[in-house]
Amino acid sequence: MKKIIAFIKKETILCVAVLLAVISSCFVLPDKKYISYIDVRTMVILFCLMAVVAGFQKIGVFHIIARKLLERVNGGCQLVLILVMLCFFFSMLITNDVALITFVPLGIQVLGMLGEERKKKLLIPVVVLQTIAANLGSMLTPIGNPQNLYLYARADMKGMEFFKLMIPYSTLALVMLSIWCIIIGRKDGAKQMAFERKGTLIDRKKLVGWSILFFLCIATVAGKIPYTWTFGGVVAGGFFLDKKIFCKVDYALLGTFLGFFVFIGNMGRMEVFRNGLESVINGNEVITSIVASQVISNVPTALLLSGFTQDIKSLIIGTNLGGLGTLIASMASLISFRYIGADDKGKRLSYLRYFTIANIFFLAILFFFYMMNIM
């Protein structure tokens, strides 16, 4: 029983998705149409991307790049900017959650090298900004986060079209993050820093192999290569390069997608529910997405609302902005919270306070920017 409770706490969204799928199946009994609910292409691409990024992680590519940059740090502003911008720019390619898993522990380690007093001053602001940066940086690309990948495919958009849609918000977010980082860095007051130079060897054959598979995934997202070819290539290449990588894939996320696909498909066949939800969403996609994301997080929101509106572009904006706000608005934010708790449980309340204030500030500015654009 303890294991079951622990699993539910760890994978709450997955359990909710499965429960909703099961309940909806009582109203719409399983039939041949169930197969049409599932967006197989999105599921396959998401699986392939997670496997490839896990391969890059295991050979240490991201840590090596980060350490090379940190070796050139010459002050508090530079330090904070690098730690935050690593999350912002890498999240565009390796997703927001992977960026946080990679760079938040590195940030905590680096801040610890500065001494206890400076670490105490910088830890919470830096990790909060890293989290916001990962969530906002990831909104620029179709592969930056799971909901983008799904909505991008559903909208049948071109890569440049997606980029043009989100670049104004990403640019504003970058400016805001940079200003906040500089303020924090100047408050720290340190001018000189020194980090130990470590010569880390990297397996070049694996680097080339994973790079080829990554570009294969990108080409598939762009619609240049059939997803079945990419799936075969990643599975075969993954087993050749490192078969243990497949244990690192987030199968809970894939299960969450599957559960919501079934739930949404069944609800779409219930006329009363469909008509009611459509009347609420239509014309209010962005606001509805933001509000719903605060409660059920932005990935389930994207999956749920996409079945009841044709304005997918507004859902893309809404679910990306909706990743700001509460701690569960983007499930990736929980990753940073767990790292803070592991470092010092006493910091969790202070972290949550700073996190909420900063997120509301960013969300308010970006939403105001959205409103100005549509007026």
mmCIF file of C-alpha atoms in Angstrom:
data_model
loop_
_atom_site.group_PDB
_atom_site.id
_atom_site.type_symbol
_atom_site.label_atom_id
_atom_site.label_comp_id
_atom_site.label_asym_id
_atom_site.label_seq_id
_atom_site.Cartn_x
_atom_site.Cartn_y
_atom_site.Cartn_z
ATOM 1 C CA MET A 1 0.000 0.000 0.000
ATOM 2 C CA LYS A 2 2.849 2.384 0.846
ATOM 3 C CA LYS A 3 4.356 1.805 -2.609
ATOM 4 C CA ILE A 4 1.021 2.563 -4.273
ATOM 5 C CA ILE A 5 0.606 5.795 -2.299
ATOM 6 C CA ALA A 6 4.186 6.791 -3.104
ATOM 7 C CA PHE A 7 3.575 6.128 -6.813
ATOM 8 C CA ILE A 8 0.369 8.208 -6.791
ATOM 9 C CA LYS A 9 2.202 11.109 -5.141
ATOM 10 C CA LYS A 10 5.051 10.874 -7.640
ATOM 11 C CA GLU A 11 2.903 10.436 -10.751
ATOM 12 C CA THR A 12 -0.271 12.290 -9.793
ATOM 13 C CA ILE A 13 -0.995 13.622 -13.292
ATOM 14 C CA LEU A 14 -0.574 10.151 -14.819
ATOM 15 C CA CYS A 15 -2.985 8.667 -12.265
ATOM 16 C CA VAL A 16 -5.531 11.412 -12.931
ATOM 17 C CA ALA A 17 -5.248 10.840 -16.694
ATOM 18 C CA VAL A 18 -5.787 7.086 -16.324
ATOM 19 C CA LEU A 19 -8.700 7.604 -13.927
ATOM 20 C CA LEU A 20 -10.402 10.047 -16.313
ATOM 21 C CA ALA A 21 -9.881 7.624 -19.202
ATOM 22 C CA VAL A 22 -11.431 4.755 -17.227
ATOM 23 C CA ILE A 23 -14.408 6.823 -16.024
ATOM 24 C CA SER A 24 -15.104 8.180 -19.518
ATOM 25 C CA SER A 25 -14.956 4.621 -20.879
ATOM 26 C CA CYS A 26 -17.966 3.773 -18.714
ATOM 27 C CA PHE A 27 -20.013 6.322 -20.678
ATOM 28 C CA VAL A 28 -18.515 5.574 -24.101
ATOM 29 C CA LEU A 29 -17.759 1.882 -24.251
ATOM 30 C CA PRO A 30 -14.511 0.841 -25.984
ATOM 31 C CA ASP A 31 -14.832 0.349 -29.732
ATOM 32 C CA LYS A 32 -12.815 0.714 -32.941
ATOM 33 C CA LYS A 33 -12.915 4.525 -32.727
ATOM 34 C CA TYR A 34 -10.636 4.415 -29.684
ATOM 35 C CA ILE A 35 -7.662 3.846 -31.975
ATOM 36 C CA SER A 36 -8.355 7.118 -33.779
ATOM 37 C CA TYR A 37 -8.095 9.020 -30.471
ATOM 38 C CA ILE A 38 -4.347 8.499 -30.214
ATOM 39 C CA ASP A 39 -1.925 10.846 -31.941
ATOM 40 C CA VAL A 40 0.662 8.176 -32.670
ATOM 41 C CA ARG A 41 3.027 10.566 -34.467
ATOM 42 C CA THR A 42 3.309 12.878 -31.447
ATOM 43 C CA MET A 43 3.817 9.923 -29.089
ATOM 44 C CA VAL A 44 6.576 8.465 -31.271
ATOM 45 C CA ILE A 45 8.425 11.764 -31.735
ATOM 46 C CA LEU A 46 8.210 12.508 -28.006
ATOM 47 C CA PHE A 47 9.617 9.064 -27.195
ATOM 48 C CA CYS A 48 12.463 9.495 -29.692
ATOM 49 C CA LEU A 49 13.381 12.969 -28.431
ATOM 50 C CA MET A 50 13.425 11.824 -24.801
ATOM 51 C CA ALA A 51 15.676 8.877 -25.666
ATOM 52 C CA VAL A 52 18.122 10.989 -27.683
ATOM 53 C CA VAL A 53 18.335 13.762 -25.087
ATOM 54 C CA ALA A 54 18.939 11.134 -22.403
ATOM 55 C CA GLY A 55 21.823 9.887 -24.552
ATOM 56 C CA PHE A 56 23.347 13.373 -24.696
ATOM 57 C CA GLN A 57 22.903 13.712 -20.939
ATOM 58 C CA LYS A 58 24.654 10.448 -20.164
ATOM 59 C CA ILE A 59 27.798 11.339 -22.115
ATOM 60 C CA GLY A 60 27.913 14.684 -20.311
ATOM 61 C CA VAL A 61 27.549 17.087 -23.239
ATOM 62 C CA PHE A 62 25.506 19.696 -21.380
ATOM 63 C CA HIS A 63 27.682 19.729 -18.265
ATOM 64 C CA ILE A 64 30.817 20.161 -20.346
ATOM 65 C CA ILE A 65 29.332 23.149 -22.185
ATOM 66 C CA ALA A 66 28.158 24.675 -18.902
ATOM 67 C CA ARG A 67 31.548 24.261 -17.225
ATOM 68 C CA LYS A 68 33.354 25.783 -20.202
ATOM 69 C CA LEU A 69 31.153 28.852 -19.878
ATOM 70 C CA LEU A 70 31.531 29.040 -16.097
ATOM 71 C CA GLU A 71 35.333 28.981 -16.402
ATOM 72 C CA ARG A 72 35.051 32.442 -17.967
ATOM 73 C CA VAL A 73 32.886 33.960 -15.242
ATOM 74 C CA ASN A 74 34.226 37.231 -13.858
ATOM 75 C CA GLY A 75 31.559 38.513 -11.480
ATOM 76 C CA GLY A 76 28.174 37.961 -9.855
ATOM 77 C CA CYS A 77 26.184 39.253 -12.848
ATOM 78 C CA GLN A 78 27.936 36.921 -15.281
ATOM 79 C CA LEU A 79 27.487 33.952 -12.962
ATOM 80 C CA VAL A 80 23.744 34.459 -12.529
ATOM 81 C CA LEU A 81 23.242 35.201 -16.233
ATOM 82 C CA ILE A 82 25.048 32.036 -17.327
ATOM 83 C CA LEU A 83 23.239 29.742 -14.889
ATOM 84 C CA VAL A 84 19.847 31.158 -15.920
ATOM 85 C CA MET A 85 20.488 31.463 -19.647
ATOM 86 C CA LEU A 86 21.719 27.882 -19.851
ATOM 87 C CA CYS A 87 18.178 26.851 -18.901
ATOM 88 C CA PHE A 88 16.577 29.405 -21.227
ATOM 89 C CA PHE A 89 18.445 28.470 -24.413
ATOM 90 C CA PHE A 90 18.943 24.739 -23.850
ATOM 91 C CA SER A 91 15.243 24.239 -23.051
ATOM 92 C CA MET A 92 14.487 25.168 -26.660
ATOM 93 C CA LEU A 93 16.213 21.965 -27.789
ATOM 94 C CA ILE A 94 16.157 19.523 -24.871
ATOM 95 C CA THR A 95 12.780 20.489 -23.266
ATOM 96 C CA ASN A 96 12.183 22.461 -20.088
ATOM 97 C CA ASP A 97 12.226 19.521 -17.696
ATOM 98 C CA VAL A 98 15.517 18.115 -19.018
ATOM 99 C CA ALA A 99 17.091 21.586 -18.857
ATOM 100 C CA LEU A 100 16.131 21.826 -15.175
ATOM 101 C CA ILE A 101 17.277 18.295 -14.369
ATOM 102 C CA THR A 102 20.621 19.144 -15.964
ATOM 103 C CA PHE A 103 21.356 22.695 -14.853
ATOM 104 C CA VAL A 104 19.639 23.204 -11.476
ATOM 105 C CA PRO A 105 21.896 20.670 -9.687
ATOM 106 C CA LEU A 106 24.865 22.250 -11.464
ATOM 107 C CA GLY A 107 23.725 25.686 -10.280
ATOM 108 C CA ILE A 108 23.392 24.495 -6.684
ATOM 109 C CA GLN A 109 26.865 22.931 -6.879
ATOM 110 C CA VAL A 110 28.440 26.099 -8.318
ATOM 111 C CA LEU A 111 26.781 28.360 -5.746
ATOM 112 C CA GLY A 112 28.071 26.079 -3.013
ATOM 113 C CA MET A 113 31.612 26.793 -4.220
ATOM 114 C CA LEU A 114 31.103 30.486 -3.424
ATOM 115 C CA GLY A 115 30.744 29.940 0.325
ATOM 116 C CA GLU A 116 27.748 29.458 2.588
ATOM 117 C CA GLU A 117 26.880 33.154 2.961
ATOM 118 C CA ARG A 118 26.771 33.888 -0.770
ATOM 119 C CA LYS A 119 25.014 30.625 -1.528
ATOM 120 C CA LYS A 120 22.310 31.528 1.003
ATOM 121 C CA LYS A 121 21.835 34.905 -0.699
ATOM 122 C CA LEU A 122 21.745 33.610 -4.291
ATOM 123 C CA LEU A 123 20.293 30.089 -4.161
ATOM 124 C CA ILE A 124 16.552 30.797 -4.153
ATOM 125 C CA PRO A 125 16.582 33.707 -6.653
ATOM 126 C CA VAL A 126 18.843 31.814 -9.072
ATOM 127 C CA VAL A 127 16.885 28.528 -8.984
ATOM 128 C CA VAL A 128 13.566 30.372 -9.351
ATOM 129 C CA LEU A 129 14.904 32.250 -12.377
ATOM 130 C CA GLN A 130 16.333 29.018 -13.818
ATOM 131 C CA THR A 131 12.867 27.479 -13.548
ATOM 132 C CA ILE A 132 11.132 30.449 -15.161
ATOM 133 C CA ALA A 133 13.826 30.560 -17.855
ATOM 134 C CA ALA A 134 13.326 26.887 -18.734
ATOM 135 C CA ASN A 135 9.553 27.314 -18.974
ATOM 136 C CA LEU A 136 9.799 30.495 -21.066
ATOM 137 C CA GLY A 137 12.730 29.478 -23.260
ATOM 138 C CA SER A 138 10.998 26.239 -24.188
ATOM 139 C CA MET A 139 8.012 28.088 -25.638
ATOM 140 C CA LEU A 140 9.970 29.254 -28.691
ATOM 141 C CA THR A 141 10.305 25.866 -30.417
ATOM 142 C CA PRO A 142 7.949 22.984 -31.211
ATOM 143 C CA ILE A 143 10.280 20.590 -29.352
ATOM 144 C CA GLY A 144 10.747 22.836 -26.308
ATOM 145 C CA ASN A 145 8.026 21.139 -24.292
ATOM 146 C CA PRO A 146 5.459 18.327 -24.743
ATOM 147 C CA GLN A 147 2.427 20.567 -25.308
ATOM 148 C CA ASN A 148 4.217 22.486 -28.067
ATOM 149 C CA LEU A 149 5.099 19.277 -29.875
ATOM 150 C CA TYR A 150 1.507 18.094 -29.705
ATOM 151 C CA LEU A 151 -0.158 21.413 -30.616
ATOM 152 C CA TYR A 152 2.360 22.092 -33.386
ATOM 153 C CA ALA A 153 1.440 18.817 -35.055
ATOM 154 C CA ARG A 154 -2.274 19.345 -34.491
ATOM 155 C CA ALA A 155 -2.185 22.827 -36.031
ATOM 156 C CA ASP A 156 -0.250 21.521 -39.049
ATOM 157 C CA MET A 157 2.053 24.539 -38.783
ATOM 158 C CA LYS A 158 5.389 25.255 -40.419
ATOM 159 C CA GLY A 159 8.434 25.706 -38.210
ATOM 160 C CA MET A 160 8.865 29.366 -39.148
ATOM 161 C CA GLU A 161 5.186 30.019 -38.522
ATOM 162 C CA PHE A 162 5.506 28.665 -34.992
ATOM 163 C CA PHE A 163 8.682 30.687 -34.452
ATOM 164 C CA LYS A 164 7.018 33.928 -35.590
ATOM 165 C CA LEU A 165 4.073 33.269 -33.287
ATOM 166 C CA MET A 166 6.214 32.911 -30.155
ATOM 167 C CA ILE A 167 9.296 35.073 -30.833
ATOM 168 C CA PRO A 168 7.718 38.287 -29.430
ATOM 169 C CA TYR A 169 6.966 36.574 -26.117
ATOM 170 C CA SER A 170 10.372 34.863 -25.971
ATOM 171 C CA THR A 171 12.165 38.132 -26.692
ATOM 172 C CA LEU A 172 10.282 39.970 -23.960
ATOM 173 C CA ALA A 173 10.923 37.084 -21.562
ATOM 174 C CA LEU A 174 14.654 37.185 -22.377
ATOM 175 C CA VAL A 175 14.833 40.912 -21.661
ATOM 176 C CA MET A 176 12.958 40.545 -18.368
ATOM 177 C CA LEU A 177 15.122 37.626 -17.242
ATOM 178 C CA SER A 178 18.328 39.483 -18.151
ATOM 179 C CA ILE A 179 17.332 42.553 -16.130
ATOM 180 C CA TRP A 180 16.364 40.436 -13.109
ATOM 181 C CA CYS A 181 19.638 38.472 -13.335
ATOM 182 C CA ILE A 182 21.702 41.688 -13.447
ATOM 183 C CA ILE A 183 19.867 43.075 -10.410
ATOM 184 C CA ILE A 184 20.524 39.891 -8.436
ATOM 185 C CA GLY A 185 24.151 39.738 -9.570
ATOM 186 C CA ARG A 186 24.834 43.334 -8.551
ATOM 187 C CA LYS A 187 23.275 42.784 -5.153
ATOM 188 C CA ASP A 188 25.699 39.905 -4.627
ATOM 189 C CA GLY A 189 28.527 42.401 -5.037
ATOM 190 C CA ALA A 190 31.257 39.875 -5.939
ATOM 191 C CA LYS A 191 33.740 40.943 -8.621
ATOM 192 C CA GLN A 192 36.121 38.030 -8.961
ATOM 193 C CA MET A 193 35.387 34.321 -9.137
ATOM 194 C CA ALA A 194 37.454 31.271 -9.882
ATOM 195 C CA PHE A 195 36.243 27.834 -10.822
ATOM 196 C CA GLU A 196 38.258 24.684 -11.044
ATOM 197 C CA ARG A 197 39.072 23.712 -14.606
ATOM 198 C CA LYS A 198 38.279 20.075 -15.275
ATOM 199 C CA GLY A 199 39.373 18.253 -18.360
ATOM 200 C CA THR A 200 36.493 15.933 -19.168
ATOM 201 C CA LEU A 201 36.753 13.492 -22.036
ATOM 202 C CA ILE A 202 33.702 12.799 -24.132
ATOM 203 C CA ASP A 203 32.941 9.723 -26.213
ATOM 204 C CA ARG A 204 33.080 11.235 -29.699
ATOM 205 C CA LYS A 205 31.543 8.236 -31.430
ATOM 206 C CA LYS A 206 28.496 8.435 -29.172
ATOM 207 C CA LEU A 207 28.360 12.204 -29.608
ATOM 208 C CA VAL A 208 28.226 11.790 -33.391
ATOM 209 C CA GLY A 209 25.697 8.973 -33.106
ATOM 210 C CA TRP A 210 23.309 10.837 -30.826
ATOM 211 C CA SER A 211 23.709 13.999 -32.930
ATOM 212 C CA ILE A 212 22.633 12.127 -36.067
ATOM 213 C CA LEU A 213 19.600 10.733 -34.266
ATOM 214 C CA PHE A 214 18.746 14.192 -32.894
ATOM 215 C CA PHE A 215 18.770 15.740 -36.372
ATOM 216 C CA LEU A 216 16.648 12.814 -37.524
ATOM 217 C CA CYS A 217 14.081 13.790 -34.862
ATOM 218 C CA ILE A 218 14.186 17.451 -35.908
ATOM 219 C CA ALA A 219 13.638 16.491 -39.548
ATOM 220 C CA THR A 220 10.641 14.402 -38.498
ATOM 221 C CA VAL A 221 9.133 17.276 -36.505
ATOM 222 C CA ALA A 222 9.579 19.444 -39.612
ATOM 223 C CA GLY A 223 7.710 16.824 -41.646
ATOM 224 C CA LYS A 224 10.701 15.892 -43.841
ATOM 225 C CA ILE A 225 11.008 12.282 -42.669
ATOM 226 C CA PRO A 226 8.213 9.792 -41.778
ATOM 227 C CA TYR A 227 7.989 9.205 -38.030
ATOM 228 C CA THR A 228 8.139 5.438 -38.566
ATOM 229 C CA TRP A 229 11.642 5.790 -40.051
ATOM 230 C CA THR A 230 12.762 7.912 -37.136
ATOM 231 C CA PHE A 231 11.338 5.474 -34.601
ATOM 232 C CA GLY A 232 13.188 2.593 -36.253
ATOM 233 C CA GLY A 233 16.386 4.632 -36.459
ATOM 234 C CA VAL A 234 16.294 5.747 -32.811
ATOM 235 C CA VAL A 235 15.471 2.268 -31.508
ATOM 236 C CA ALA A 236 18.221 0.632 -33.577
ATOM 237 C CA GLY A 237 20.728 3.426 -32.948
ATOM 238 C CA GLY A 238 19.872 3.597 -29.262
ATOM 239 C CA PHE A 239 20.480 -0.116 -28.760
ATOM 240 C CA PHE A 240 23.791 0.189 -30.593
ATOM 241 C CA LEU A 241 24.977 3.292 -28.682
ATOM 242 C CA ASP A 242 23.611 2.516 -25.205
ATOM 243 C CA LYS A 243 20.522 0.370 -24.696
ATOM 244 C CA LYS A 244 20.214 1.469 -21.046
ATOM 245 C CA ILE A 245 19.099 4.865 -22.330
ATOM 246 C CA PHE A 246 15.602 3.510 -22.916
ATOM 247 C CA CYS A 247 15.229 3.154 -19.133
ATOM 248 C CA LYS A 248 15.612 6.943 -18.894
ATOM 249 C CA VAL A 249 12.591 7.701 -21.084
ATOM 250 C CA ASP A 250 9.696 9.303 -19.177
ATOM 251 C CA TYR A 251 7.112 6.604 -19.801
ATOM 252 C CA ALA A 252 4.810 8.258 -17.247
ATOM 253 C CA LEU A 253 4.522 11.277 -19.539
ATOM 254 C CA LEU A 254 3.702 9.026 -22.485
ATOM 255 C CA GLY A 255 1.086 7.270 -20.346
ATOM 256 C CA THR A 256 -0.360 10.658 -19.394
ATOM 257 C CA PHE A 257 -0.733 11.549 -23.073
ATOM 258 C CA LEU A 258 -2.392 8.208 -23.755
ATOM 259 C CA GLY A 259 -4.855 8.606 -20.875
ATOM 260 C CA PHE A 260 -5.861 12.108 -21.920
ATOM 261 C CA PHE A 261 -6.222 11.072 -25.561
ATOM 262 C CA VAL A 262 -8.794 8.468 -24.502
ATOM 263 C CA PHE A 263 -10.582 10.876 -22.164
ATOM 264 C CA ILE A 264 -10.731 13.696 -24.739
ATOM 265 C CA GLY A 265 -11.883 11.323 -27.464
ATOM 266 C CA ASN A 266 -14.695 9.987 -25.304
ATOM 267 C CA MET A 267 -15.781 13.443 -24.130
ATOM 268 C CA GLY A 268 -15.847 14.639 -27.738
ATOM 269 C CA ARG A 269 -18.438 11.964 -28.472
ATOM 270 C CA MET A 270 -20.683 13.203 -25.633
ATOM 271 C CA GLU A 271 -22.667 16.035 -27.225
ATOM 272 C CA VAL A 272 -23.710 17.799 -24.010
ATOM 273 C CA PHE A 273 -20.157 17.972 -22.667
ATOM 274 C CA ARG A 274 -18.685 18.949 -26.031
ATOM 275 C CA ASN A 275 -21.154 21.767 -26.643
ATOM 276 C CA GLY A 276 -20.776 23.122 -23.116
ATOM 277 C CA LEU A 277 -16.980 23.185 -23.218
ATOM 278 C CA GLU A 278 -16.889 24.676 -26.709
ATOM 279 C CA SER A 279 -19.162 27.531 -25.617
ATOM 280 C CA VAL A 280 -16.759 28.372 -22.772
ATOM 281 C CA ILE A 281 -13.527 28.064 -24.749
ATOM 282 C CA ASN A 282 -14.344 29.621 -28.117
ATOM 283 C CA GLY A 283 -12.978 33.152 -28.235
ATOM 284 C CA ASN A 284 -11.343 32.742 -24.819
ATOM 285 C CA GLU A 285 -8.658 30.168 -25.618
ATOM 286 C CA VAL A 286 -5.726 32.065 -24.104
ATOM 287 C CA ILE A 287 -7.435 33.026 -20.850
ATOM 288 C CA THR A 288 -9.014 29.583 -20.456
ATOM 289 C CA SER A 289 -5.639 27.914 -21.050
ATOM 290 C CA ILE A 290 -3.880 30.097 -18.496
ATOM 291 C CA VAL A 291 -6.534 29.544 -15.822
ATOM 292 C CA ALA A 292 -6.810 25.792 -16.423
ATOM 293 C CA SER A 293 -3.016 25.411 -16.369
ATOM 294 C CA GLN A 294 -2.874 26.795 -12.835
ATOM 295 C CA VAL A 295 -4.936 23.828 -11.650
ATOM 296 C CA ILE A 296 -4.082 20.858 -13.874
ATOM 297 C CA SER A 297 -0.795 22.114 -15.453
ATOM 298 C CA ASN A 298 -0.259 23.165 -19.058
ATOM 299 C CA VAL A 299 0.330 19.788 -20.748
ATOM 300 C CA PRO A 300 -3.044 18.269 -19.723
ATOM 301 C CA THR A 301 -4.664 21.635 -20.505
ATOM 302 C CA ALA A 302 -3.309 21.534 -24.056
ATOM 303 C CA LEU A 303 -4.498 17.962 -24.539
ATOM 304 C CA LEU A 304 -7.927 18.655 -23.078
ATOM 305 C CA LEU A 305 -8.780 21.959 -24.753
ATOM 306 C CA SER A 306 -7.400 21.055 -28.176
ATOM 307 C CA GLY A 307 -10.313 18.718 -28.729
ATOM 308 C CA PHE A 308 -12.851 21.512 -28.412
ATOM 309 C CA THR A 309 -11.476 24.463 -30.384
ATOM 310 C CA GLN A 310 -9.980 25.124 -33.784
ATOM 311 C CA ASP A 311 -7.880 28.068 -32.610
ATOM 312 C CA ILE A 312 -4.756 26.049 -31.835
ATOM 313 C CA LYS A 313 -2.456 29.069 -32.119
ATOM 314 C CA SER A 314 -4.185 30.695 -29.158
ATOM 315 C CA LEU A 315 -3.825 27.457 -27.215
ATOM 316 C CA ILE A 316 -0.090 27.494 -27.938
ATOM 317 C CA ILE A 317 0.210 30.999 -26.502
ATOM 318 C CA GLY A 318 -2.116 30.273 -23.586
ATOM 319 C CA THR A 319 -0.537 27.019 -22.451
ATOM 320 C CA ASN A 320 2.982 28.454 -22.703
ATOM 321 C CA LEU A 321 2.088 31.546 -20.673
ATOM 322 C CA GLY A 322 0.030 29.286 -18.418
ATOM 323 C CA GLY A 323 3.209 27.472 -17.392
ATOM 324 C CA LEU A 324 3.828 30.504 -15.179
ATOM 325 C CA GLY A 325 1.909 30.993 -11.954
ATOM 326 C CA THR A 326 1.407 28.163 -9.484
ATOM 327 C CA LEU A 327 3.974 25.486 -8.755
ATOM 328 C CA ILE A 328 1.977 22.934 -10.751
ATOM 329 C CA ALA A 329 1.197 25.212 -13.705
ATOM 330 C CA SER A 330 4.172 23.554 -15.386
ATOM 331 C CA MET A 331 5.088 20.157 -13.951
ATOM 332 C CA ALA A 332 8.712 20.912 -14.777
ATOM 333 C CA SER A 333 8.662 23.489 -11.969
ATOM 334 C CA LEU A 334 8.324 20.677 -9.435
ATOM 335 C CA ILE A 335 11.780 19.450 -10.442
ATOM 336 C CA SER A 336 13.458 22.589 -9.073
ATOM 337 C CA PHE A 337 11.294 22.498 -5.944
ATOM 338 C CA ARG A 338 12.461 18.943 -5.220
ATOM 339 C CA TYR A 339 16.113 19.935 -5.648
ATOM 340 C CA ILE A 340 15.675 22.839 -3.226
ATOM 341 C CA GLY A 341 14.033 20.522 -0.693
ATOM 342 C CA ALA A 342 16.843 18.016 -1.057
ATOM 343 C CA ASP A 343 19.438 20.742 -0.469
ATOM 344 C CA ASP A 344 17.654 22.203 2.579
ATOM 345 C CA LYS A 345 14.046 21.434 3.574
ATOM 346 C CA GLY A 346 13.944 24.680 5.560
ATOM 347 C CA LYS A 347 14.197 26.686 2.330
ATOM 348 C CA ARG A 348 11.052 25.301 0.726
ATOM 349 C CA LEU A 349 8.621 27.886 2.111
ATOM 350 C CA SER A 350 10.920 30.805 1.223
ATOM 351 C CA TYR A 351 11.432 29.303 -2.228
ATOM 352 C CA LEU A 352 7.689 28.902 -2.787
ATOM 353 C CA ARG A 353 7.084 32.523 -1.759
ATOM 354 C CA TYR A 354 9.771 33.908 -4.090
ATOM 355 C CA PHE A 355 8.680 31.528 -6.875
ATOM 356 C CA THR A 356 5.028 32.629 -6.689
ATOM 357 C CA ILE A 357 5.818 36.361 -6.656
ATOM 358 C CA ALA A 358 8.262 36.077 -9.566
ATOM 359 C CA ASN A 359 5.922 33.878 -11.621
ATOM 360 C CA ILE A 360 2.928 36.166 -11.126
ATOM 361 C CA PHE A 361 5.071 39.134 -12.163
ATOM 362 C CA PHE A 362 6.263 37.439 -15.383
ATOM 363 C CA LEU A 363 2.761 36.139 -16.162
ATOM 364 C CA ALA A 364 1.178 39.571 -15.642
ATOM 365 C CA ILE A 365 3.663 41.326 -17.933
ATOM 366 C CA LEU A 366 3.443 38.701 -20.680
ATOM 367 C CA PHE A 367 -0.350 38.551 -20.515
ATOM 368 C CA PHE A 368 -0.521 42.373 -20.698
ATOM 369 C CA PHE A 369 1.763 42.157 -23.752
ATOM 370 C CA TYR A 370 -0.630 39.616 -25.308
ATOM 371 C CA MET A 371 -3.624 41.870 -24.663
ATOM 372 C CA MET A 372 -1.841 44.834 -26.241
ATOM 373 C CA ASN A 373 -1.149 42.745 -29.361
ATOM 374 C CA ILE A 374 -4.790 41.784 -29.915
ATOM 375 C CA MET A 375 -6.245 45.243 -29.273
#
